[in-house]
Coordinates of C-alpha atoms in Angstrom, one line a residue:
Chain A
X1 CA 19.1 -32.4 -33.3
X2 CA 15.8 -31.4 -34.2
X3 CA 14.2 -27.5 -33.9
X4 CA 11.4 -27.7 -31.8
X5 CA 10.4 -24.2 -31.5
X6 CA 12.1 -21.3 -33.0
X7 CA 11.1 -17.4 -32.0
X8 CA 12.3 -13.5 -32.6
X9 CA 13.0 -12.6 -29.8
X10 CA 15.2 -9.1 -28.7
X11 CA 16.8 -9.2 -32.1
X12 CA 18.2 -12.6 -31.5
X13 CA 16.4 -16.0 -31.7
X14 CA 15.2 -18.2 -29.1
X15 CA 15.3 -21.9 -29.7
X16 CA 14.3 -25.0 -28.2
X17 CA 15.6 -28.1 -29.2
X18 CA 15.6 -32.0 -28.9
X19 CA 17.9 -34.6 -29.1
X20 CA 18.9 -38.0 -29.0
X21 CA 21.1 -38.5 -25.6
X22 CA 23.6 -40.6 -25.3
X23 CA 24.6 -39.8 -21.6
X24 CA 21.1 -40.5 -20.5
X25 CA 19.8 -42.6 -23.1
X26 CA 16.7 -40.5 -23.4
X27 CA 15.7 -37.5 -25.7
X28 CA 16.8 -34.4 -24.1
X29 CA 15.5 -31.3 -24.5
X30 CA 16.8 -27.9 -24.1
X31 CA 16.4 -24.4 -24.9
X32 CA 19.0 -21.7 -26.4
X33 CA 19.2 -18.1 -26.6
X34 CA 21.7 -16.6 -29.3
X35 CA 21.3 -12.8 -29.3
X36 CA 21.8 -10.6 -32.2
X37 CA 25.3 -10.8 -33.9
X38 CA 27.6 -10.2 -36.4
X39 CA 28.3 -13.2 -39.4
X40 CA 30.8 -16.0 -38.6
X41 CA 31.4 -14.2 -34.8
X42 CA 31.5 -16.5 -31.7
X43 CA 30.1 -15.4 -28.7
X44 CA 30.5 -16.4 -25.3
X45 CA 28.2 -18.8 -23.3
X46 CA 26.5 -18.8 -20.0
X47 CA 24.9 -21.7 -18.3
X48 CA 22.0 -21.8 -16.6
X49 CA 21.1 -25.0 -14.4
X50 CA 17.6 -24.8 -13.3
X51 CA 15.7 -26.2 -9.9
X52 CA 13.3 -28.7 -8.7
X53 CA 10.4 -29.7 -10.9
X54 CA 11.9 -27.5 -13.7
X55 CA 12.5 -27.8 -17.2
X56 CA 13.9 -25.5 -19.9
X57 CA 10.2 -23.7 -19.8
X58 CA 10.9 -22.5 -16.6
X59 CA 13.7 -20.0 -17.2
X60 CA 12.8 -20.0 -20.9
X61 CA 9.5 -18.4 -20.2
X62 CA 9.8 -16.6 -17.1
X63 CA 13.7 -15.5 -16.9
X64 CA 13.9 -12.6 -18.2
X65 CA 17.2 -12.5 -19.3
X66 CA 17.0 -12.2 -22.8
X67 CA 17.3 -8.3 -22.9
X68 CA 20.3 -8.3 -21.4
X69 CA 21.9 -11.4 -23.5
X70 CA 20.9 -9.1 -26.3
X71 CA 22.4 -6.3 -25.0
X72 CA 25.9 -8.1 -23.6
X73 CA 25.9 -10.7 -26.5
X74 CA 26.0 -13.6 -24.6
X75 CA 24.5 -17.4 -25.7
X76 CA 22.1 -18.7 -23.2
X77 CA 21.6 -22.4 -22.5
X78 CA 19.1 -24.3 -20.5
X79 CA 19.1 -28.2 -19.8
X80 CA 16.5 -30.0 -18.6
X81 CA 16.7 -31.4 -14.7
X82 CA 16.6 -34.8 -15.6
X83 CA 16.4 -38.0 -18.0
X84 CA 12.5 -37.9 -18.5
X85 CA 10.4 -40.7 -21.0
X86 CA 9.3 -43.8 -20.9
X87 CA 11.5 -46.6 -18.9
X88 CA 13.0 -43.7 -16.8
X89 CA 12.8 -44.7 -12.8
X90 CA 10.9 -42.5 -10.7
X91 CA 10.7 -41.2 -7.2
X92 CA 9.0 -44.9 -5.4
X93 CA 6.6 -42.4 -4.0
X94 CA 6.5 -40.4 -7.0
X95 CA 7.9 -37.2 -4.8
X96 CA 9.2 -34.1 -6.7
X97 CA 12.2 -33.6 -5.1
X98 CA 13.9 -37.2 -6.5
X99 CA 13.8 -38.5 -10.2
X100 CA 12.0 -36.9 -13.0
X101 CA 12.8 -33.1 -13.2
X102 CA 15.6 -33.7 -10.2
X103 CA 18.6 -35.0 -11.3
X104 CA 20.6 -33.3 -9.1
X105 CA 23.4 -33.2 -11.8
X106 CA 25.3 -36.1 -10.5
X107 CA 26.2 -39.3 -12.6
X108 CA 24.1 -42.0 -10.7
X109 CA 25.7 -45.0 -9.7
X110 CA 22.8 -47.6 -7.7
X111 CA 20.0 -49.1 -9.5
X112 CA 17.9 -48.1 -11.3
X113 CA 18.9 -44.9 -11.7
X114 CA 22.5 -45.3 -13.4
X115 CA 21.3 -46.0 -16.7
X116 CA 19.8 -42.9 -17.0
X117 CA 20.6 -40.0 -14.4
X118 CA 23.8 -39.2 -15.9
X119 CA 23.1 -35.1 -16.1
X120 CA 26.7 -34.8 -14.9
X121 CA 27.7 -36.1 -18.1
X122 CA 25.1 -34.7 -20.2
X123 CA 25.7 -31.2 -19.0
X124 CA 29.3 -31.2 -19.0
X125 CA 30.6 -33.1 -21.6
X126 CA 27.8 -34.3 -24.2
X127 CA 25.6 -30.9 -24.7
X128 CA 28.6 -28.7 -24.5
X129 CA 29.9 -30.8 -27.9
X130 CA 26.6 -30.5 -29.3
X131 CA 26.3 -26.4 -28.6
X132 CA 30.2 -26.2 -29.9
X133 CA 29.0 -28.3 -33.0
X134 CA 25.9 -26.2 -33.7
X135 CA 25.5 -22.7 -32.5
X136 CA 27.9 -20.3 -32.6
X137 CA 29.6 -20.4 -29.4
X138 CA 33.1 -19.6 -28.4
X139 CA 33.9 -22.2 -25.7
X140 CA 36.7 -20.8 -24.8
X141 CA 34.8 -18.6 -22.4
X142 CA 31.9 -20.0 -20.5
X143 CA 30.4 -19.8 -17.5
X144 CA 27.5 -21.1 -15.2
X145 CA 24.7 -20.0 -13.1
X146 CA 22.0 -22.1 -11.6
X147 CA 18.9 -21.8 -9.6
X148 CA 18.6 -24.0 -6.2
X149 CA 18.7 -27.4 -7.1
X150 CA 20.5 -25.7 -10.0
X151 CA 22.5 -23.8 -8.3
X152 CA 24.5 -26.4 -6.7
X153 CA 24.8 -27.9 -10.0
X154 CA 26.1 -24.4 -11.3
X155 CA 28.8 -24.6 -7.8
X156 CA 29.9 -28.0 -8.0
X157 CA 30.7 -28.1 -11.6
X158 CA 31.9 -24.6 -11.8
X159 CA 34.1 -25.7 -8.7
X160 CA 35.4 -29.1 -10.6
X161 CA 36.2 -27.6 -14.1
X162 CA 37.5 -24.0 -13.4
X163 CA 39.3 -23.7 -16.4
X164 CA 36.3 -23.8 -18.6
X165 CA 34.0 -21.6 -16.4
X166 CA 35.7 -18.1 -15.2
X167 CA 32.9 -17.8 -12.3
X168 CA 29.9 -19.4 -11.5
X169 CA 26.7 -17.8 -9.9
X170 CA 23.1 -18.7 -8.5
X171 CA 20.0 -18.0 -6.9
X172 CA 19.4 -19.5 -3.7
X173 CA 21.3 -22.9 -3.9
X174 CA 22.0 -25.8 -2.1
X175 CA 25.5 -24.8 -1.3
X176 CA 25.7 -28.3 1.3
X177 CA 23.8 -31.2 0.0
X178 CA 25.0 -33.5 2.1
X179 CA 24.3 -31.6 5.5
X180 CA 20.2 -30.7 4.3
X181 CA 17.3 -33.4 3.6
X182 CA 17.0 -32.2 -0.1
X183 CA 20.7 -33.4 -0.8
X184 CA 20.9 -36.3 1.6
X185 CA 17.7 -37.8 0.1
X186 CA 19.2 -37.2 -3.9
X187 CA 22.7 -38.0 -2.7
X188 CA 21.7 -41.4 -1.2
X189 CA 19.8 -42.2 -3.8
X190 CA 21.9 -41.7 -6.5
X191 CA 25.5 -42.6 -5.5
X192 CA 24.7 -44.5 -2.6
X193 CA 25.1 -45.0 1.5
X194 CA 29.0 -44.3 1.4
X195 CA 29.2 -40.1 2.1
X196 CA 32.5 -40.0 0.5
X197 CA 31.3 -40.3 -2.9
X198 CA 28.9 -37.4 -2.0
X199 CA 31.7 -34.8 -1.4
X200 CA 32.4 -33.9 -5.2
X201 CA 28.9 -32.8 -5.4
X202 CA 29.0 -30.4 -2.8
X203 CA 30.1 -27.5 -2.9
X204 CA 31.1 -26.4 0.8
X205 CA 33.1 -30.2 0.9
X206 CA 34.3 -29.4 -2.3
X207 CA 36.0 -26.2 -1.4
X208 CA 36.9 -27.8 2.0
X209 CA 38.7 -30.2 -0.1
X210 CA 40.8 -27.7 -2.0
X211 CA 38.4 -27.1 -5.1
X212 CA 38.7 -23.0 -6.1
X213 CA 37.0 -20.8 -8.7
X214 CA 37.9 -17.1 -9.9
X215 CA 34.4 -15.5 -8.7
X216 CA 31.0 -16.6 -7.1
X217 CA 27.8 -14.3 -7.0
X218 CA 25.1 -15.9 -4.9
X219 CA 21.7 -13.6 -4.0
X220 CA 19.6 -15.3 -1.8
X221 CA 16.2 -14.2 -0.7
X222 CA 15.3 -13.7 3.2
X223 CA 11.8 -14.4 2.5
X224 CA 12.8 -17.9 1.1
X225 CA 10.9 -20.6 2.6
X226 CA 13.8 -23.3 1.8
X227 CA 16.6 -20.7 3.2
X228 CA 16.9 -22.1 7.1
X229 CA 16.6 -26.2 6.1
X230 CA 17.9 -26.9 2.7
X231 CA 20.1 -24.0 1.6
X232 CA 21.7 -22.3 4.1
X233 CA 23.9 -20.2 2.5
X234 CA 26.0 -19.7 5.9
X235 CA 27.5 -22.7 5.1
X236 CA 28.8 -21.5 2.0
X237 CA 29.9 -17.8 3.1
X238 CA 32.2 -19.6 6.1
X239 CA 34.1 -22.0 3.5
X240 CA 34.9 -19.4 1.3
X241 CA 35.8 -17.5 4.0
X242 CA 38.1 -20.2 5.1
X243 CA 39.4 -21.2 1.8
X244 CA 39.7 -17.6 0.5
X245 CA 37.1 -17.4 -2.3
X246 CA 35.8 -14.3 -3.7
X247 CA 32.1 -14.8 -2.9
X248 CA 29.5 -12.2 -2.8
X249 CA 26.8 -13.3 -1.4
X250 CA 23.5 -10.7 -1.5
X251 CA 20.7 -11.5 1.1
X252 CA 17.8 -10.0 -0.6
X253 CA 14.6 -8.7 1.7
X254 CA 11.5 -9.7 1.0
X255 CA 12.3 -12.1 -2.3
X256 CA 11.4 -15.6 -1.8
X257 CA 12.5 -18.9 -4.2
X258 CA 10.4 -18.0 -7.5
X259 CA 10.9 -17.0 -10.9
X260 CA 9.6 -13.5 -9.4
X261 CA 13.0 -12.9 -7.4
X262 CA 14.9 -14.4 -10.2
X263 CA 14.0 -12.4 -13.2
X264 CA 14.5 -9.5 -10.7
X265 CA 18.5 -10.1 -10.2
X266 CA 19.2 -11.9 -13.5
X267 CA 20.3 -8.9 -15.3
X268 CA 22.9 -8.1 -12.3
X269 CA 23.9 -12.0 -12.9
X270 CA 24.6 -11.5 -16.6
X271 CA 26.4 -8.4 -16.2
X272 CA 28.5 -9.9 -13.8
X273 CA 29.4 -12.8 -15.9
X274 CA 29.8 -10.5 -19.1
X275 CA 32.5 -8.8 -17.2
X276 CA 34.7 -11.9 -16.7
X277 CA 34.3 -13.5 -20.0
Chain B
X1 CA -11.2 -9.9 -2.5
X2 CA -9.1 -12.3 -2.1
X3 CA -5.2 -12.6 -2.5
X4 CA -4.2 -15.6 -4.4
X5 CA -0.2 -15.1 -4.2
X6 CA 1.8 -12.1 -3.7
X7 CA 5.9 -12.2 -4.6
X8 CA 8.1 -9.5 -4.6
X9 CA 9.8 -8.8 -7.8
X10 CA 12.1 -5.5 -9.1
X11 CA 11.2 -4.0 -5.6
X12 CA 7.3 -4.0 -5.9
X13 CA 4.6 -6.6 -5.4
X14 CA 3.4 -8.5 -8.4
X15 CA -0.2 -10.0 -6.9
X16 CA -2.7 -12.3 -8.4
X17 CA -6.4 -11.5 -6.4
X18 CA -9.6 -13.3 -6.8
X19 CA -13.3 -11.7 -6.5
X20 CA -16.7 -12.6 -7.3
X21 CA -17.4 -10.3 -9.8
X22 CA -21.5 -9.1 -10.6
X23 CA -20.7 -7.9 -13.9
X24 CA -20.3 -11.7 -15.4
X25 CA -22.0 -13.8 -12.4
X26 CA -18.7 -15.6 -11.6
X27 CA -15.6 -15.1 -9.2
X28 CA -12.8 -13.5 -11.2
X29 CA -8.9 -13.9 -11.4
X30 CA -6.6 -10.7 -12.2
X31 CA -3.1 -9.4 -11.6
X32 CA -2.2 -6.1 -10.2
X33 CA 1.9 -5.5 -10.2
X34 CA 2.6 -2.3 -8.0
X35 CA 6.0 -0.8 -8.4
X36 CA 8.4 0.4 -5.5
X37 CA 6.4 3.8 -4.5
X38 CA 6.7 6.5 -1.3
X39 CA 4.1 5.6 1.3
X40 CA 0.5 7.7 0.8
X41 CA 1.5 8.1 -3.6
X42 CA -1.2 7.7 -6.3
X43 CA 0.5 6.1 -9.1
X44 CA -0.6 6.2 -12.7
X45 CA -2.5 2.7 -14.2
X46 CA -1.7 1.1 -17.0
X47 CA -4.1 -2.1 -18.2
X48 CA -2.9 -4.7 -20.3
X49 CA -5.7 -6.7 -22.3
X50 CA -4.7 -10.7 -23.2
X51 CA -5.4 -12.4 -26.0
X52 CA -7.2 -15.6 -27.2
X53 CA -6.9 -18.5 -24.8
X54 CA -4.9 -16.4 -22.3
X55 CA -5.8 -15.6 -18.5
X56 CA -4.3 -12.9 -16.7
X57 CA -0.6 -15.7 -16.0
X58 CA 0.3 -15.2 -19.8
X59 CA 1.5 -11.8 -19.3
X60 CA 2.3 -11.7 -15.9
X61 CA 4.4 -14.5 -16.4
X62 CA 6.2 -14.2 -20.0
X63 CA 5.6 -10.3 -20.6
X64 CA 8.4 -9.1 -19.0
X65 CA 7.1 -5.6 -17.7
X66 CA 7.9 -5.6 -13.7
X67 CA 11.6 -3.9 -14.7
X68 CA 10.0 -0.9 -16.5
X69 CA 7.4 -0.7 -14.4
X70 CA 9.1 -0.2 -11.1
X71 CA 11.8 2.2 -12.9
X72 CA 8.4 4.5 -14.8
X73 CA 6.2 3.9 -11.2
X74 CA 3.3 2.1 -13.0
X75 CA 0.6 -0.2 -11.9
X76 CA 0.2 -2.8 -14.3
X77 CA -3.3 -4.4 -14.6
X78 CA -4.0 -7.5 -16.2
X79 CA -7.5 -9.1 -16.2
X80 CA -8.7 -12.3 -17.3
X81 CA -10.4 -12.5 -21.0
X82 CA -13.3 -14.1 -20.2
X83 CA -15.7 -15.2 -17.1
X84 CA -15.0 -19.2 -16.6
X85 CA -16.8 -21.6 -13.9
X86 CA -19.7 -24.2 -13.9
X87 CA -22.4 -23.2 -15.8
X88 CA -20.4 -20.4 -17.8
X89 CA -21.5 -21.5 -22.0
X90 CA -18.8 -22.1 -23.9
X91 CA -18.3 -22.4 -27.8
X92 CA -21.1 -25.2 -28.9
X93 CA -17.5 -27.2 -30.5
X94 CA -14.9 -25.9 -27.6
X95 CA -13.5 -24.0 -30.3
X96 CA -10.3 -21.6 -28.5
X97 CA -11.5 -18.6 -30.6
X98 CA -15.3 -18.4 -28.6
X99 CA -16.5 -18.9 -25.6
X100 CA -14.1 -19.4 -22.5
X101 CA -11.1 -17.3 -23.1
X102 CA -12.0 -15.4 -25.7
X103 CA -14.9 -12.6 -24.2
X104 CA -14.1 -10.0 -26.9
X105 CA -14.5 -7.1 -23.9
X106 CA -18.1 -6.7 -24.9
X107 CA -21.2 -7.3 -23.3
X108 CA -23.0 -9.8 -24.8
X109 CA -26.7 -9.5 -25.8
X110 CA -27.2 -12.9 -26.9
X111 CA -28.2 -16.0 -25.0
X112 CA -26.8 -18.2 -23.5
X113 CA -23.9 -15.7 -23.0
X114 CA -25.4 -12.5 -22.5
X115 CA -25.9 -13.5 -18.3
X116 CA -21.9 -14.1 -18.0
X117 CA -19.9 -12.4 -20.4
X118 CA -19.7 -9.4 -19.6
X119 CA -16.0 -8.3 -20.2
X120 CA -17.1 -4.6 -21.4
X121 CA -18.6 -3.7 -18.0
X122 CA -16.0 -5.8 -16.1
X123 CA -13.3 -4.1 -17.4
X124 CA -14.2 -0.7 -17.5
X125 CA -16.6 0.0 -14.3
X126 CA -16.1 -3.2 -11.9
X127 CA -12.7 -3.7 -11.8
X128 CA -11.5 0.2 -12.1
X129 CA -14.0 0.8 -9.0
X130 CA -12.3 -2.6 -7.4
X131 CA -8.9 -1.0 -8.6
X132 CA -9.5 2.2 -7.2
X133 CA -10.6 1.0 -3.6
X134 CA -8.2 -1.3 -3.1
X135 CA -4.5 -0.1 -4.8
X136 CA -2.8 3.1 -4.9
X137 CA -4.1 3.7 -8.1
X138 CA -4.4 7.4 -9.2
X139 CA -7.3 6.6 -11.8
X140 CA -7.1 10.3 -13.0
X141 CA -3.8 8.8 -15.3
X142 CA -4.5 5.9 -17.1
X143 CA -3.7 4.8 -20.5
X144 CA -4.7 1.0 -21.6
X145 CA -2.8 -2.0 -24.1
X146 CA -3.3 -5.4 -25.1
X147 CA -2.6 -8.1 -27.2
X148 CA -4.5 -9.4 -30.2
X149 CA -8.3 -10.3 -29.2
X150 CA -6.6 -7.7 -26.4
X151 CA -5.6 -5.3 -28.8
X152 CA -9.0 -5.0 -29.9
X153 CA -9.9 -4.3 -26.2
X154 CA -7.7 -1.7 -25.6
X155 CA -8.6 -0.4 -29.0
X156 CA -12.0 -0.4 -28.6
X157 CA -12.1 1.1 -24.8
X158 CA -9.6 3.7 -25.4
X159 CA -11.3 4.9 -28.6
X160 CA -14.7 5.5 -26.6
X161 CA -13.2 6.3 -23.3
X162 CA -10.6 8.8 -24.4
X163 CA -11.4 11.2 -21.5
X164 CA -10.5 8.3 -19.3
X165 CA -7.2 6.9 -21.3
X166 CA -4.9 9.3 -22.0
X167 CA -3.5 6.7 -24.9
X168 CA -4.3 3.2 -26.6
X169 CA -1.4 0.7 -27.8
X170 CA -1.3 -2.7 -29.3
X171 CA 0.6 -5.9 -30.0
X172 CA -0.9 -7.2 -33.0
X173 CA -4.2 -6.0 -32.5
X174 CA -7.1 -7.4 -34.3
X175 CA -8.3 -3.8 -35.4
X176 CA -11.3 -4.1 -37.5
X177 CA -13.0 -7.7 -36.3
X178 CA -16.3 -7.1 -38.7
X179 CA -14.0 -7.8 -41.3
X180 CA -12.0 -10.9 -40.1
X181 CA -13.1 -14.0 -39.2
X182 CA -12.2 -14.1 -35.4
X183 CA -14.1 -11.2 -35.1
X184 CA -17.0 -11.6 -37.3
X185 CA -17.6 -14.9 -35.2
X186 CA -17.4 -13.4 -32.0
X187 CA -19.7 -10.3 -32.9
X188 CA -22.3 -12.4 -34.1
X189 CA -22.0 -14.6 -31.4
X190 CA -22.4 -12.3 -28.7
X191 CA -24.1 -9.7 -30.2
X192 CA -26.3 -11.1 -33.0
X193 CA -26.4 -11.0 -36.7
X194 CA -27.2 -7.1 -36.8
X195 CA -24.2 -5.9 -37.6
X196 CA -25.0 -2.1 -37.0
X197 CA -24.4 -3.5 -33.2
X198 CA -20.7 -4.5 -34.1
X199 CA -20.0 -0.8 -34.7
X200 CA -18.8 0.2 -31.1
X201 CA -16.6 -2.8 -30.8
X202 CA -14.6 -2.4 -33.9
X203 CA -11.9 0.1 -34.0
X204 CA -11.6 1.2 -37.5
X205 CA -15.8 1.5 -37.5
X206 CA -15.4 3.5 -34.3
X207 CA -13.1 5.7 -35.6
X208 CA -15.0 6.3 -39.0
X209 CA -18.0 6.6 -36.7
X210 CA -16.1 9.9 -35.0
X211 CA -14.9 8.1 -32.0
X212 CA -11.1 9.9 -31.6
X213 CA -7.9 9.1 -29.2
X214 CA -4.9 11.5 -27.9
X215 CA -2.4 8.6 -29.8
X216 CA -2.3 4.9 -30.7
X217 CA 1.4 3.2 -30.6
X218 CA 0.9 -0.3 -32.6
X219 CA 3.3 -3.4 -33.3
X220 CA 3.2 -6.0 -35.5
X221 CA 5.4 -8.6 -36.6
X222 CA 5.8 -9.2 -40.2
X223 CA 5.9 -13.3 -39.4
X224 CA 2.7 -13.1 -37.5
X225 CA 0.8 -15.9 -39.1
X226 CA -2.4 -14.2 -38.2
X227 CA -1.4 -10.8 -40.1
X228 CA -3.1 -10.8 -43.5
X229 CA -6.1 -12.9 -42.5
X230 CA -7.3 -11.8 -39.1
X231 CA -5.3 -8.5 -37.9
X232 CA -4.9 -6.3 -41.1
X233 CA -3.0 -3.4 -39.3
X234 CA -3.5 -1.7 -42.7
X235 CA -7.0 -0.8 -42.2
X236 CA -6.5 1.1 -38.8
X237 CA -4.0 3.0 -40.8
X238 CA -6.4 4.0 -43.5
X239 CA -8.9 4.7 -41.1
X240 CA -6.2 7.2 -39.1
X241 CA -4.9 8.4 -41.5
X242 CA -8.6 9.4 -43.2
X243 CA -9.5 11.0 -39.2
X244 CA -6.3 12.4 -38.6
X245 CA -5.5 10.1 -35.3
X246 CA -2.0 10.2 -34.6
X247 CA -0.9 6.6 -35.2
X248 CA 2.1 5.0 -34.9
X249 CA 2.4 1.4 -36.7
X250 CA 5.8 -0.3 -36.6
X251 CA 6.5 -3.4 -38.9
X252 CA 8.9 -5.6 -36.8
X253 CA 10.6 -7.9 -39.3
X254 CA 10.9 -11.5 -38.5
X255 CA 8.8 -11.4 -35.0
X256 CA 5.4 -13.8 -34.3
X257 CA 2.7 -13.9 -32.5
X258 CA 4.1 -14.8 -29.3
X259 CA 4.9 -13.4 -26.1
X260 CA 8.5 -13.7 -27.7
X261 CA 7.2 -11.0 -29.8
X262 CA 5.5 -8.8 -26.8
X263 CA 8.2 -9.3 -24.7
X264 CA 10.4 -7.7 -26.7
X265 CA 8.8 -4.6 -27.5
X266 CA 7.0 -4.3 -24.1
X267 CA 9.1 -1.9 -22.4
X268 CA 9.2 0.5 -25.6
X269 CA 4.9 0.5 -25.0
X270 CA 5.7 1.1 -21.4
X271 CA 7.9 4.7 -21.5
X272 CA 5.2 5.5 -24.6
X273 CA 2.8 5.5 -22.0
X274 CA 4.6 6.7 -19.2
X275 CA 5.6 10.1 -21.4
X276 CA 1.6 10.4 -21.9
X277 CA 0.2 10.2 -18.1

C-alpha cells in the first residue's frame, strides 16, 4: 500500500492511498479519514460508497464530514466506483453511467467486464482486510452509507452482511435497480439477461426476499432531478413497510443530488451511525 | 449578472454568478453563499480572498463554511483571483505564481497588465456595489479573510479600509510580500521596480506606514512548506506588536498549506468575525 497524499486535518489525518488489487486486478485507490485518538485504541468504521462518475475526491473534498468524525471518533473510508487503468472495458459508447467510475458494486459476470468489475469483492472482502491490517480500526463495528449509485451499494451490502454493519444509510439511492434505466442498463451489463441474478443487488427485491438490517436512514432531496425515474424512494418506503424495517426516510425541500445537499445532512448521518456502533 | 448554478445547502443558497466586469475588461466568475434569513433582513458580509492558482470553486467547494454560516447569518463572498479570457497576459513562462490566478488584489500600473488586472478596484468598489444591488447584503457590517496570496488581500484591504471592515483574518497569509519572493515578483510585475509603490500592498509596510485595524485573527500551520520562505508570520507580529494592533497568531502544529488546513480552522475565523459585526 502506498501513501499517496497525507494531510492534518480536524486533529486527525486524512489519507489517500493506492494499492495493488487483487479483486479487480487494477491499482485501487482510496481515501481514509482517522480522526484524533488515543495510542493503540480502535475505533469504529463507517463506509461511504460514492455515485456516478465519482471517485474518492468527491466525498474526500467536498463531504464535509470530517468535523464530525473528529468529534464522534469514527474512521472514514472511501473506495473508488470502479476498476479504472489501462485494459479496463469501458462503456461501448463511452457513457458515464456504465464502466469507469460505475461499478455498480456488483461482481460482473459477462465479458469483458468480469475480469475486472469485481467492486463487490473489493469493497467487502479485499479492502476491509487491508483497512483491518493497516489502520486502526475495530471491525467489530462497522457500518455503511452511500450516495446514489452508492447508496444502493451501501443497501444491498448492508442488507447481505448485517452482522458486520449495524445500519446502513444514504443519500438519494437507487433503492430498485432493476425497475429504473440506471440499474437495468448496469445490471444487464454486468451479470447478464437472466433478472434473477439481479435480485441480490437490489435492495427492495432483496428485502422482498427476506434480507433485514437493524436501521436504515435515507434523506432524499425533492428537488432531485433523478428522484421520479431512477431512485424512487417510494419503492423502498413500501418494502420496509411490508417487511417491517426501521427506515426513516427524510424528503428534503429544495436539495437536489449534489455534494451541496450531502455535506448539508452528513453530520446527521454520522451521528446516527455513531449511535449504533 | 448571470447565475451560473444555484444549490441549496445548510438551508441557504450557495450561488456561483457571472458578470462582465469594467474594472479588469473581462466577464467575472464569483460565489455568493446566503444563509437561511427572515424575508426583507440585511445580513452582515464576510469576503474570503483565494490563493495562488485558485478561483472562487476552491473554497466554495473544500472550505467547508456553509454550516457556520447559516447558524452565524453570514453572506460569504468569494471572488476569483485574477481576470482570465482571450487576450488577458499571462506570466511570459506560465509560471502559477503570475499572471492568471495570481492578481495580487492590486491594480496594476504596468503593461501589458495594467488594462486587465485590476483585482484592487474589483474587489473593493465593483463587486461590493454588484454585492450590494443584488444580495441582501447589509454592507454597513463587513469584515474580510483569505488565504495566502488571499491573505495578503484581506490584509492589505482591511488595513486601508478599516472604516469599511470591522476585522481582517488569515490562513497563512503572505504578510510582507516586498520581502519574499512571491511577492517581490508580483510587485514588480504589476507595479514596477519602484518599490516605494509596493508600500500600500504590503501589510507589515502598511502598518509601519500608520495604516491601523480594529483586530487581525491569523493561522498558520507549522508544516506549511511555504512558512519560512514566503509567509514569515513573524514579521506581522513584530510589526503589531511595534503599532499596538491587536493580533492574534496561532501556530497549528502539524497542519499544511491545504484546504485540509483552512478547513479545519474555518469555522473558528467565522464566530471571530461574527462576534465583531
Amino acid at each position: 500500500m502506498e501513501t499517496v497524499s497525507l494531510n492534518q486535518a480536524f486533529g486527525g489525518t486524512q489519507g489517500v492511498y493506492r494499492h495493488a488489487s487483487s479483486a479487480t486486478g487494477t491499482d485501487m485507490v482510496f481515501s481514509v479519514y482517522v480522526p484524533p485518538h488515543e495510542p493503540g485504541a480502535r475505533l469504529p468504521v463507517v463506509w461511504y460508497l460514492s455515485g456516478l462518475t465519482c471517485t474518492h475526491a468527491n466525498v474526500t473534498e467536498k463531504g464535509e464530514y470530517r468535523r464530525a468524525c473528529a468529534e464522534l471518533g469514527l474512521i472514514f473510508v472511501a473506495p473508488d466506483t470502479s476498476p479504472r487503468g489501462e485494459g479496463v472495458p469501458d462503456d461501448a459508447d463511452g457513457a458515464y453511467d456504465f464502466g469507469l467510475g460505475a461499478g455498480f458494486y456488483v461482481d460482473a459476470t459477462q465479458p469483458p467486464f468480469a475480469d475486472n468489475y469485481r467492486m463487490w469483492s473489493y469493497v467487502t472482502e479485499e479492502l476491509p482486510a487491508l483497512l483491518e491490517a493497516q489502520f486502526p480500526a475495530d471491525m467489530d463495528r462497522q457500518s455503511i452509507m452511500g450516495h446514489s449509485m452508492g447508496g444502493h451499494g451501501a443497501l444491498t451490502i448492508g442488507l447481505s452482511l448485517p452482522d458486520r454493519f449495524k445500519a446502513a444509510s444514504a443519500f438519494a439511492p437507487i433503492v430498485a435497480p432493476s425497475q429504473v434505466p440506471w440499474g437495468q442498463k448496469a445490471l444487464a451489463g454486468y451479470l447478464g439477461a437472466d433478472q434473477a441474478a439481479w435480485r441480490r443487488h437490489d435492495a427492495v427485491a432483496l428485502i422482498e426476499d427476506g434480507a433485514r438490517i437493524g436501521a436504515l436512514l435515507v434523506d432524499q432531496g425533492e428537488a432531485d432531478s433523478f428522484l421520479a425515474e431512477q431512485l424512487r424512494p417510494e419503492l423502498l418506503a413500501e418494502a420496509c413497510r411490508a417487511a417491517g424495517i426501521d427506515l426513516t426516510l427524510r424528503m428534503q425541500p429544495g436539495y437536489d443530488h449534489s455534494y451541496y445537499f450531502i455535506s448539508t445532512f452528513m453530520e446527521d448521518h454520522l451521528r446516527w451511525h455513531a449511535a449504533r456502533l
